[in-house]
Amino acid sequence: MAYLTQEHHKIVSDAVGEAELQTSGEIVTVLADRSDDYNDVALLWAAALSFTVMSAFAAFPAPFLGLWDAIVGGWSHEWTTGELATMTIALGLIAFVASWAVQLWEPLKFALIPTPLKTARVHAQAIKHFKVGAERRTHGRTGVLIYLSMREHRAEITADDSIAEKVDAEVWGEAMGDMLVEIKQGNIAQGMAVGVRDVGFVLAQHFPRGDNDENELPDRLIEV
């Protein structure tokens, strides 16, 4: 799913190019639709509901059996052990399939994902992109990744070790805060550009651009 037009991409890319004029640091920007499909979480919710329904039937079978007898014609009968076992399994399967089906609706699926898990998986995906696209890929190991994951409403700023040794995490938090102000208003490209400028300003203080500095990483926004 594309969130930005070519014009929006240019806003971010231009911001990266301008920021890197003042620093030997290299800034990589990534915009992702989501950081995970969370199918394992949906599976766990479906299994949990299935187990809950089967447990409720085992503990209080009368309401279920009464409803079933009413559906099939209103005649009650003595249920055998095999019939009870079959009913238990059938209710569990119905609950599992129904739970899985409703979670195909993306807003509900993401609403059911625990907040700490979203944060952890966004962080893990940001690290993955950083290792592939920025880590140790510059001469002075001065790469920084700005990662934005739209479905989870989360952002990450990850830097090479040489930068992390000089810049406190709180500094990146301030840059992220400035970025999210714009993004929350729907200005995704402008928000990322603000984050790029803040990161560039910090990098320029610790890693000023040298006379022979070369652009080692692409300035373009990567949208995945």
XYZ file of N, CA and C in Angstrom:
672
model
N 0.852 -1.194 0.000
C 0.000 0.000 0.000
C 0.884 1.239 0.000
N 0.717 2.089 -1.028
C 1.518 3.307 -1.131
C 0.828 4.445 -0.376
N 1.572 5.097 0.480
C 1.029 6.204 1.267
C 1.386 7.557 0.660
N 2.458 7.617 -0.111
C 2.973 8.890 -0.582
C 3.085 8.940 -2.105
N 2.895 10.140 -2.644
C 3.080 10.376 -4.068
C 4.558 10.638 -4.348
N 4.886 10.740 -5.622
C 6.262 11.063 -6.005
C 6.675 12.423 -5.452
N 5.729 13.345 -5.411
C 6.025 14.672 -4.857
C 6.380 14.577 -3.376
N 5.642 13.741 -2.655
C 5.928 13.542 -1.234
C 7.287 12.865 -1.038
N 7.578 11.897 -1.890
C 8.889 11.243 -1.814
C 10.008 12.262 -2.000
N 9.790 13.199 -2.912
C 10.810 14.220 -3.182
C 11.021 15.119 -1.965
N 9.943 15.396 -1.218
C 10.067 16.221 -0.017
C 11.037 15.579 0.977
N 10.871 14.269 1.173
C 11.726 13.552 2.124
C 13.150 13.433 1.577
N 13.271 13.054 0.316
C 14.603 12.890 -0.281
C 15.383 14.199 -0.280
N 14.705 15.301 -0.604
C 15.362 16.607 -0.583
C 15.823 16.969 0.825
N 14.996 16.623 1.820
C 15.367 16.908 3.211
C 16.619 16.132 3.602
N 16.707 14.870 3.151
C 17.894 14.060 3.434
C 19.124 14.684 2.776
N 18.993 15.071 1.510
C 20.117 15.672 0.801
C 20.596 16.951 1.459
N 19.655 17.793 1.889
C 20.025 19.041 2.544
C 20.690 18.796 3.894
N 20.154 17.847 4.659
C 20.715 17.549 5.976
C 22.144 17.025 5.859
N 22.401 16.203 4.836
C 23.718 15.599 4.689
C 24.764 16.562 4.140
N 24.349 17.762 3.734
C 25.320 18.767 3.306
C 26.159 19.272 4.470
N 25.637 19.081 5.699
C 26.314 19.601 6.886
C 26.975 18.521 7.724
N 26.873 17.263 7.301
C 27.398 16.189 8.141
C 27.949 15.052 7.295
N 28.870 14.320 7.882
C 29.383 13.108 7.233
C 28.467 11.920 7.513
N 27.471 12.138 8.345
C 26.504 11.086 8.632
C 25.618 10.817 7.431
N 25.062 9.617 7.378
C 24.182 9.222 6.286
C 22.828 8.845 6.872
N 21.764 9.426 6.323
C 20.421 9.213 6.842
C 19.625 8.375 5.856
N 19.041 7.292 6.347
C 18.194 6.414 5.541
C 16.773 6.494 6.090
N 15.801 6.650 5.203
C 14.402 6.744 5.630
C 13.604 5.583 5.057
N 12.782 4.964 5.908
C 11.947 3.832 5.491
C 10.528 4.056 5.993
N 9.570 3.934 5.099
C 8.149 4.019 5.449
C 7.516 2.668 5.161
N 6.974 2.025 6.194
C 6.391 0.691 6.047
C 4.897 0.730 6.337
N 4.144 -0.075 5.608
C 2.710 -0.203 5.891
C 2.500 -0.843 7.251
N 3.277 -1.890 7.528
C 3.205 -2.601 8.806
C 4.537 -3.287 9.051
N 4.770 -3.663 10.300
C 6.029 -4.330 10.639
C 5.876 -5.834 10.771
N 4.640 -6.331 10.719
C 4.406 -7.770 10.829
C 2.963 -8.031 10.408
N 2.661 -9.286 9.999
C 1.271 -9.603 9.671
C 0.486 -10.066 10.896
N 1.180 -10.413 11.981
C 0.571 -10.778 13.261
C -0.399 -11.960 13.135
N -0.161 -12.821 12.172
C -1.031 -13.982 12.033
C -0.921 -14.919 13.232
N 0.250 -14.937 13.860
C 0.399 -15.778 15.046
C -0.484 -15.284 16.185
N -0.645 -13.958 16.281
C -1.503 -13.394 17.329
C -2.967 -13.725 17.045
N -3.368 -13.593 15.777
C -4.737 -13.936 15.398
C -5.017 -15.407 15.699
N -4.032 -16.256 15.443
C -4.179 -17.685 15.724
C -4.357 -17.933 17.221
N -3.593 -17.218 18.034
C -3.709 -17.381 19.482
C -5.067 -16.927 19.988
N -5.572 -15.787 19.467
C -6.900 -15.322 19.873
C -7.968 -16.348 19.479
N -7.858 -16.914 18.278
C -8.838 -17.895 17.829
C -8.794 -19.151 18.697
N -7.587 -19.595 19.027
C -7.445 -20.775 19.880
C -7.975 -20.505 21.282
N -7.714 -19.306 21.790
C -8.187 -18.955 23.134
C -9.710 -18.937 23.193
N -10.350 -18.356 22.163
C -11.812 -18.318 22.147
C -12.384 -19.717 22.003
N -11.750 -20.536 21.157
C -12.204 -21.912 20.989
C -12.152 -22.678 22.309
N -11.033 -22.542 23.017
C -10.885 -23.229 24.305
C -11.903 -22.707 25.322
N -12.144 -21.396 25.299
C -13.107 -20.802 26.237
C -14.513 -21.341 25.997
N -14.921 -21.423 24.727
C -16.255 -21.924 24.396
C -16.398 -23.392 24.801
N -15.386 -24.203 24.522
C -15.451 -25.618 24.901
C -15.498 -25.787 26.417
N -14.738 -24.932 27.124
C -14.748 -25.004 28.582
C -16.105 -24.594 29.146
N -16.707 -23.566 28.547
C -18.026 -23.116 28.999
C -19.074 -24.201 28.771
N -18.967 -24.894 27.636
C -19.916 -25.978 27.361
C -19.737 -27.127 28.350
N -18.475 -27.443 28.650
C -18.216 -28.533 29.597
C -18.733 -28.198 30.992
N -18.622 -26.918 31.370
C -19.043 -26.515 32.709
C -20.551 -26.314 32.802
N -21.155 -25.770 31.748
C -22.600 -25.471 31.757
C -23.234 -25.975 30.457
N -23.412 -27.278 30.318
C -23.921 -27.824 29.057
C -25.403 -27.581 28.813
N -26.182 -27.447 29.869
C -27.636 -27.375 29.718
C -28.106 -26.280 28.758
N -27.641 -25.018 28.884
C -28.111 -23.976 27.951
C -27.791 -24.303 26.495
N -26.613 -24.849 26.240
C -26.221 -25.194 24.876
C -27.110 -26.315 24.331
N -27.314 -27.346 25.156
C -28.106 -28.491 24.699
C -29.558 -28.098 24.500
N -30.067 -27.241 25.393
C -31.440 -26.781 25.238
C -31.620 -25.998 23.952
N -30.655 -25.153 23.640
C -30.717 -24.371 22.405
C -30.663 -25.286 21.195
N -29.794 -26.281 21.245
C -29.671 -27.197 20.125
C -30.962 -27.974 19.903
N -31.551 -28.479 20.988
C -32.811 -29.214 20.867
C -33.906 -28.339 20.273
N -33.906 -27.048 20.644
C -34.916 -26.132 20.103
C -34.697 -25.909 18.611
N -33.434 -25.834 18.198
C -33.117 -25.598 16.787
C -33.530 -26.781 15.920
N -33.312 -28.010 16.410
C -33.579 -29.193 15.587
C -35.018 -29.700 15.704
N -35.850 -29.016 16.475
C -37.255 -29.429 16.473
C -37.953 -29.416 17.811
N -37.207 -29.084 18.871
C -37.859 -28.925 20.165
C -37.973 -30.183 20.991
N -37.494 -31.310 20.464
C -37.545 -32.555 21.222
C -36.218 -32.770 21.946
N -36.303 -32.991 23.239
C -35.095 -33.251 24.021
C -34.856 -34.754 24.095
N -33.604 -35.122 24.319
C -33.282 -36.539 24.467
C -32.048 -36.665 25.341
N -31.757 -37.852 25.734
C -30.575 -38.120 26.533
C -29.345 -38.131 25.632
N -28.393 -37.277 25.965
C -27.177 -37.170 25.157
C -26.175 -38.233 25.600
N -25.618 -38.938 24.611
C -24.595 -39.930 24.912
C -23.235 -39.236 25.074
N -22.290 -39.972 25.625
C -20.943 -39.413 25.791
C -20.337 -39.023 24.445
N -20.563 -39.857 23.427
C -20.042 -39.559 22.102
C -20.659 -38.302 21.518
N -21.962 -38.125 21.715
C -22.629 -36.926 21.198
C -22.125 -35.675 21.904
N -21.912 -35.784 23.211
C -21.400 -34.639 23.959
C -19.987 -34.262 23.499
N -19.166 -35.287 23.258
C -17.804 -35.036 22.775
C -17.842 -34.374 21.397
N -18.734 -34.860 20.536
C -18.869 -34.288 19.193
C -19.322 -32.832 19.266
N -20.285 -32.557 20.137
C -20.768 -31.187 20.303
C -19.658 -30.275 20.822
N -18.863 -30.774 21.755
C -17.758 -29.969 22.297
C -16.773 -29.596 21.202
N -16.391 -30.593 20.403
C -15.438 -30.331 19.320
C -16.037 -29.388 18.280
N -17.317 -29.591 17.950
C -17.970 -28.744 16.947
C -18.034 -27.288 17.402
N -18.386 -27.070 18.656
C -18.440 -25.702 19.174
C -17.056 -25.050 19.150
N -16.031 -25.841 19.493
C -14.671 -25.311 19.467
C -14.248 -24.921 18.068
N -14.571 -25.762 17.082
C -14.210 -25.467 15.694
C -14.944 -24.241 15.170
N -16.243 -24.151 15.504
C -17.031 -22.995 15.059
C -16.459 -21.705 15.647
N -16.127 -21.744 16.941
C -15.567 -20.555 17.593
C -14.222 -20.183 16.985
N -13.406 -21.192 16.683
C -12.087 -20.932 16.099
C -12.213 -20.268 14.730
N -13.036 -20.850 13.869
C -13.202 -20.321 12.510
C -13.816 -18.928 12.542
N -14.819 -18.732 13.399
C -15.474 -17.426 13.479
C -14.498 -16.359 13.968
N -13.698 -16.714 14.967
C -12.723 -15.757 15.494
C -11.683 -15.406 14.445
N -11.204 -16.401 13.729
C -10.212 -16.145 12.675
C -10.813 -15.276 11.567
N -12.080 -15.560 11.220
C -12.728 -14.830 10.130
C -12.901 -13.350 10.464
N -13.344 -13.038 11.679
C -13.584 -11.628 12.022
C -12.265 -10.859 12.093
N -11.171 -11.573 12.374
C -9.876 -10.903 12.437
C -9.279 -10.639 11.050
N -9.962 -11.097 10.014
C -9.544 -10.738 8.665
C -9.829 -9.260 8.399
N -10.695 -8.675 9.224
C -10.940 -7.236 9.145
C -9.785 -6.541 9.861
N -8.947 -5.866 9.093
C -7.692 -5.331 9.605
C -7.830 -4.433 10.844
N -8.782 -3.490 10.882
C -8.883 -2.632 12.080
C -9.072 -3.430 13.371
N -9.911 -4.468 13.326
C -10.119 -5.290 14.523
C -8.873 -6.092 14.848
N -8.253 -6.649 13.814
C -7.049 -7.455 14.029
C -5.977 -6.653 14.751
N -5.734 -5.412 14.292
C -4.688 -4.602 14.905
C -5.109 -4.075 16.266
N -6.417 -3.901 16.475
C -6.894 -3.450 17.787
C -6.674 -4.526 18.851
N -6.641 -5.783 18.439
C -6.480 -6.892 19.384
C -5.018 -7.222 19.683
N -4.101 -6.563 18.979
C -2.683 -6.830 19.216
C -2.224 -6.059 20.444
N -1.641 -6.702 21.434
C -1.167 -6.000 22.639
C -0.136 -4.927 22.291
N -0.238 -3.791 22.962
C 0.648 -2.658 22.694
C 2.133 -3.014 22.804
N 2.548 -3.707 23.867
C 3.982 -4.046 23.960
C 4.473 -4.894 22.790
N 3.584 -5.750 22.272
C 3.981 -6.599 21.143
C 4.162 -5.764 19.880
N 3.267 -4.799 19.656
C 3.434 -3.893 18.508
C 4.782 -3.179 18.600
N 5.062 -2.636 19.783
C 6.314 -1.904 19.976
C 7.521 -2.791 19.712
N 7.481 -4.006 20.217
C 8.611 -4.927 20.061
C 8.831 -5.295 18.598
N 7.768 -5.526 17.871
C 7.927 -5.965 16.483
C 8.304 -4.809 15.561
N 7.834 -3.614 15.877
C 8.285 -2.448 15.108
C 9.780 -2.242 15.333
N 10.200 -2.363 16.582
C 11.622 -2.211 16.893
C 12.455 -3.267 16.160
N 11.981 -4.506 16.188
C 12.715 -5.593 15.533
C 12.817 -5.359 14.025
N 11.735 -4.875 13.427
C 11.763 -4.635 11.991
C 12.661 -3.452 11.647
N 12.659 -2.435 12.510
C 13.548 -1.292 12.293
C 15.005 -1.733 12.338
N 15.337 -2.576 13.298
C 16.703 -3.099 13.400
C 17.064 -3.902 12.158
N 16.115 -4.679 11.659
C 16.360 -5.489 10.459
C 16.670 -4.586 9.268
N 15.857 -3.547 9.075
C 16.097 -2.625 7.968
C 17.425 -1.892 8.152
N 17.735 -1.560 9.397
C 18.981 -0.853 9.678
C 20.186 -1.721 9.329
N 20.146 -2.987 9.716
C 21.264 -3.893 9.437
C 21.458 -4.087 7.936
N 20.353 -4.105 7.197
C 20.440 -4.312 5.751
C 20.851 -3.044 5.025
N 20.282 -1.894 5.450
C 20.437 -0.688 4.659
C 21.403 0.357 5.164
N 21.827 0.271 6.438
C 22.645 1.366 6.957
C 23.809 0.939 7.845
N 23.641 -0.112 8.616
C 24.666 -0.462 9.605
C 25.998 -0.806 8.939
N 27.045 -0.095 9.366
C 28.419 -0.348 8.906
C 28.566 -0.266 7.384
N 27.703 0.501 6.754
C 27.805 0.654 5.308
C 28.414 1.996 4.927
N 28.840 2.745 5.927
C 29.518 4.009 5.659
C 30.950 3.928 6.172
N 31.820 4.765 5.614
C 33.245 4.730 5.958
C 33.472 4.941 7.456
N 32.761 5.900 8.036
C 32.936 6.183 9.462
C 31.886 5.560 10.354
N 31.117 4.629 9.771
C 30.028 3.989 10.517
C 29.118 5.058 11.139
N 28.605 5.910 10.269
C 27.773 7.033 10.726
C 26.394 6.994 10.074
N 25.818 5.809 9.980
C 24.493 5.664 9.395
C 23.389 5.787 10.431
N 22.290 6.426 10.044
C 21.107 6.564 10.898
C 19.880 6.167 10.093
N 19.010 5.379 10.699
C 17.766 4.976 10.052
C 16.582 5.621 10.750
N 15.708 6.257 9.968
C 14.418 6.746 10.475
C 13.361 5.815 9.895
N 12.669 5.106 10.765
C 11.717 4.069 10.351
C 10.324 4.406 10.873
N 9.338 4.405 9.977
C 7.963 4.718 10.343
C 7.061 3.569 9.919
N 6.309 3.005 10.872
C 5.398 1.892 10.596
C 3.966 2.380 10.790
N 3.209 2.447 9.695
C 1.931 3.139 9.710
C 0.842 2.403 10.490
N 0.683 1.117 10.286
C -0.417 0.389 10.934
C -0.280 0.394 12.455
N 0.965 0.324 12.917
C 1.188 0.296 14.370
C 1.269 1.691 14.981
N 1.342 2.723 14.124
C 1.477 4.111 14.606
C 2.726 4.259 15.472
N 3.844 3.767 14.944
C 5.093 3.827 15.700
C 6.256 4.192 14.791
N 7.267 4.805 15.406
C 8.462 5.207 14.667
C 9.692 4.828 15.476
N 10.800 4.624 14.775
C 12.070 4.276 15.410
C 13.189 5.060 14.737
N 14.176 5.468 15.527
C 15.406 6.049 14.994
C 16.553 5.194 15.514
N 17.292 4.590 14.594
C 18.383 3.676 14.954
C 19.680 4.169 14.329
N 20.769 4.131 15.112
C 22.043 4.683 14.634
C 23.187 3.696 14.823
N 24.208 3.885 14.011
C 25.438 3.088 14.137
C 26.075 3.308 15.515
N 26.935 2.377 15.909
C 27.545 2.428 17.240
C 28.330 3.714 17.476
N 29.050 4.178 16.458
C 29.866 5.379 16.643
C 29.003 6.593 16.950
N 27.783 6.616 16.437
C 26.864 7.708 16.740
C 26.234 7.512 18.106
N 25.818 6.286 18.388
C 25.174 5.992 19.673
C 26.093 6.301 20.847
N 27.403 6.200 20.642
C 28.355 6.506 21.718
C 28.379 7.992 22.062
N 27.993 8.838 21.123
C 28.071 10.286 21.338
C 26.707 10.954 21.524
N 25.661 10.296 21.085
C 24.328 10.913 21.123
C 23.429 10.096 22.036
N 22.874 10.737 23.056
C 21.968 10.054 23.981
C 20.649 9.707 23.293
N 20.015 8.643 23.756
C 18.740 8.210 23.180
C 17.665 9.283 23.315
N 17.756 10.094 24.394
C 16.765 11.144 24.608
C 16.765 12.167 23.471
N 17.924 12.376 22.870
C 18.025 13.329 21.756
C 17.203 12.838 20.578
N 17.283 11.544 20.286
C 16.475 10.990 19.205
C 15.002 11.054 19.562
N 14.694 10.945 20.839
C 13.299 11.056 21.275
C 12.714 12.413 20.948
N 13.517 13.462 21.088
C 13.053 14.811 20.752
C 12.800 14.933 19.249
N 13.695 14.367 18.449
C 13.514 14.394 16.997
C 12.257 13.628 16.601
N 12.039 12.489 17.252
C 10.861 11.695 16.947
C 9.589 12.431 17.333
N 9.627 13.150 18.453
C 8.469 13.911 18.882
C 8.095 14.977 17.870
N 9.086 15.696 17.362
C 8.828 16.722 16.340
C 8.233 16.089 15.085
N 8.740 14.926 14.730
C 8.268 14.232 13.539
C 6.810 13.794 13.690
N 6.475 13.255 14.842
C 5.135 12.710 15.050
C 4.069 13.789 15.150
N 4.451 15.003 15.524
C 3.480 16.099 15.558
C 2.863 16.284 14.182
N 3.697 16.280 13.152
C 3.212 16.443 11.782
C 2.479 15.195 11.294
N 3.026 14.038 11.607
C 2.429 12.792 11.118
C 1.039 12.583 11.691
N 0.834 12.937 12.941
C -0.486 12.792 13.556
C -1.521 13.674 12.877
N -1.080 14.712 12.211
C -1.984 15.589 11.478
C -2.173 15.131 10.035
N -1.582 13.994 9.699
C -1.722 13.442 8.364
C -0.644 13.882 7.389
N 0.326 14.646 7.871
C 1.405 15.139 7.016
C 2.611 14.205 7.119
N 2.514 13.069 6.449
C 3.535 12.034 6.606
C 4.882 12.490 6.061
N 4.889 12.966 4.832
C 6.157 13.380 4.207
C 6.778 14.541 4.967
N 5.953 15.520 5.320
C 6.473 16.675 6.052
C 6.999 16.255 7.426
N 6.320 15.315 8.047
C 6.782 14.827 9.343
C 8.122 14.138 9.245
N 8.282 13.273 8.248
C 9.563 12.598 8.075
C 10.664 13.601 7.729
N 10.311 14.628 6.951
C 11.299 15.664 6.613
C 11.745 16.411 7.866
N 10.819 16.699 8.766
C 11.169 17.357 10.028
C 12.113 16.470 10.830
N 11.798 15.164 10.894
C 12.666 14.234 11.605
C 14.053 14.178 10.994
N 14.116 14.195 9.682
C 15.409 14.180 8.978
C 16.218 15.425 9.338
N 15.574 16.581 9.336
C 16.297 17.827 9.646
C 16.812 17.814 11.079
N 15.999 17.325 12.007
C 16.444 17.246 13.404
C 17.635 16.303 13.546
N 17.539 15.148 12.901
C 18.640 14.178 12.957
C 19.888 14.766 12.308
N 19.712 15.437 11.172
C 20.844 16.061 10.502
C 21.518 17.119 11.345
N 20.725 17.883 12.071
C 21.281 18.921 12.952
C 22.140 18.295 14.051
N 21.647 17.202 14.631
C 22.404 16.514 15.675
C 23.693 15.927 15.106
N 23.593 15.292 13.943
C 24.772 14.690 13.334
C 25.821 15.737 12.982
N 25.377 16.910 12.527
C 26.319 17.967 12.139
C 27.145 18.440 13.329
N 26.576 18.365 14.534
C 27.306 18.792 15.727
C 28.418 17.817 16.087
N 28.180 16.540 15.871
C 29.142 15.506 16.268
C 29.964 14.966 15.096
N 29.394 15.015 13.895
C 30.072 14.483 12.717
C 29.944 15.483 11.563
N 30.660 16.609 11.654
C 30.575 17.619 10.587
C 31.092 17.066 9.264
N 30.589 17.610 8.184
C 30.963 17.143 6.851
C 32.405 17.519 6.547
N 33.186 16.591 6.046
C 34.568 16.843 5.667
C 34.678 17.308 4.228
N 35.841 17.783 3.863
C 36.053 18.307 2.511
C 35.912 17.222 1.446
N 36.306 16.019 1.784
C 36.284 14.931 0.806
C 35.134 13.952 1.040
N 34.126 14.419 1.769
C 33.015 13.521 2.110
C 32.207 13.162 0.859
N 31.806 11.889 0.767
C 31.001 11.417 -0.349
C 29.666 10.882 0.163
N 28.661 10.977 -0.690
C 27.341 10.439 -0.347
C 27.381 8.924 -0.538
N 27.373 8.184 0.559
C 27.586 6.739 0.506
C 26.298 5.928 0.463
N 25.184 6.521 0.874
C 23.904 5.823 0.873
C 22.867 6.659 0.130
N 21.888 6.014 -0.539
C 20.901 6.775 -1.314
C 20.028 7.660 -0.420
N 19.666 8.827 -0.948
C 18.843 9.776 -0.196
C 17.354 9.465 -0.288
N 16.974 8.628 -1.216
C 15.550 8.425 -1.480
C 14.848 7.713 -0.337
N 13.556 8.033 -0.189
C 12.708 7.363 0.795
C 12.380 5.963 0.299
N 12.527 4.966 1.157
C 12.189 3.589 0.829
C 10.804 3.299 1.396
N 9.856 2.992 0.537
C 8.499 2.685 0.977
C 8.237 1.214 0.746
N 7.906 0.491 1.823
C 7.714 -0.953 1.728
C 6.348 -1.346 2.283
